[in-house]
Amino acid sequence: MFGLIGHLTSLEHAQSVARDLGYPEYADQGLDFWCSAPPQIVDTITVTSITGQQIEGKYVESCFLPEMLATRRIKAATRKVINAMAHAQKHGISITALGGFSSIIFETFNLSEIRQIRNIQLEFERFTTGNTHTAYVICRQVEQASRKLGIDLAKATVAVCGATGDIGSAVCRWLDARSNVAELLLVARNQERLLEMQHELGRGKIMGLEEALPLADIVVWVASMPKGVEIDPTVLKQPCLLIDGGYPKNLATKVQYPGVHVLSGGIVEHSLDIDWRIMKIVNMDTPARQLFACFAESMLLEFEKWHTNFSWGRNQITVEKMEQIGEVSVKHGFRPLLV
Ligand code: NDP
């Protein structure tokens, strides 16, 4: 059995979902209540591969909300992640993806040092961040969507916002080694990590966001921001492809401007309907078919019986592992979202 640990995008979102799911006692509560709420399994899932194989899974709602980080409720945030992991393990789940901020919190606050949760000794090989598949899907989106828009990658400038992160660094490695992009712009806040990334790649210009936006034919957004940013679309090139892989989204508002194309990043479409409620709850356009690539990674690991933490530790993702997970993604009928 596979598992997905997820969370909602804001307190307001959580309150409305609680009402819809039949938890009225959660719906009128503020952030403090969510800080103390335990994890819950709120969905059971059946997925069929195009090979005919069928697997079962469960969605664990961690009750984490991005406002917990924004208001420095760090203890609550870390407890959410670790308790959700213990909950998944207690229910016998073999491989569980740490969706959205779960893996970021796990890495940022060194949660690998906490192994004992009450009577449960966490077995980390039962968990994956799902970031290898996410990075692979985003890179395929860059390659395929740019072709559709007539942007030639061999002449294109690609800005990666969050270039030093787990997903961003993997995206940079692939764009450098596989996609033959002309220019890479590396955007993040910590200069030391940016220099390390530039050194590893042997290329890439370090830039602030304001400086990078007018130069980019393609912007990949993979920054871990609890709230999205507003951008001025008039400064962008035309055409310009914006691939927003953040969860919550890095772009605060839907950019609508001539020549600017926005694509939801790190989203895959399955070839067959999936019987579940959770993607409707997170407002996916086609909830029976579309899902986060990190969640799809735990499904792929279950299909292949690779019960191992395939994606683990920050900035360890190699192009070879992206190819490996990409191959089984295609085999089981997932494809990167392109509209
Ligand atoms: P990491 O924490 O590993 O990396 C985050 C990156 O963003 C770092 O480079 C960080 O560098 C940068 N960053 C953070 N804040 C800012 C800012 N204000 N301006 C510019 N750069 C910033 O995160 P991940 O790579 O694990 O995840 C990235 C995003 O992808 C998250 O939003 C996450 O929720 C989402 N995600 C999406 C998935 C999907 O399936 N679609 C799956 C998993 C994650 P610095 O701190 O130096 O600025």
PDB file of C-alpha atoms in Angstrom, residues 16 21 69 85 88 116 145 159 161 179 184 197 206 215 222-223 253 257 266:
ATOM      1  CA  SER A  16     -13.777  25.423   3.947  1.00  0.00           C
ATOM      2  CA  LEU A  21     -15.664  16.863   4.325  1.00  0.00           C
ATOM      3  CA  LEU A  69       5.710  28.821   9.458  1.00  0.00           C
ATOM      4  CA  MET A  85       4.625   9.936   9.320  1.00  0.00           C
ATOM      5  CA  ALA A  88       1.143   6.361   8.047  1.00  0.00           C
ATOM      6  CA  GLN A 116      10.897   7.606  18.223  1.00  0.00           C
ATOM      7  CA  ALA A 145       5.739  23.417 -23.517  1.00  0.00           C
ATOM      8  CA  ALA A 159      15.443  31.508 -14.789  1.00  0.00           C
ATOM      9  CA  CYS A 161      13.533  30.722  -8.833  1.00  0.00           C
ATOM     10  CA  SER A 179      17.981  20.173 -22.402  1.00  0.00           C
ATOM     11  CA  LEU A 184      20.571  29.594 -16.810  1.00  0.00           C
ATOM     12  CA  MET A 197      25.261  25.694  -7.148  1.00  0.00           C
ATOM     13  CA  ILE A 206      23.286  34.524 -10.064  1.00  0.00           C
ATOM     14  CA  LEU A 215      15.693  38.468 -19.355  1.00  0.00           C
ATOM     15  CA  VAL A 222      10.176  26.199  -7.271  1.00  0.00           C
ATOM     16  CA  ALA A 223      10.718  28.407  -4.226  1.00  0.00           C
ATOM     17  CA  THR A 253      -2.387  35.823  -8.695  1.00  0.00           C
ATOM     18  CA  TYR A 257      -1.169  38.997 -20.136  1.00  0.00           C
ATOM     19  CA  GLY A 266       5.074  19.426 -11.178  1.00  0.00           C
TER      20      GLY A 266
END
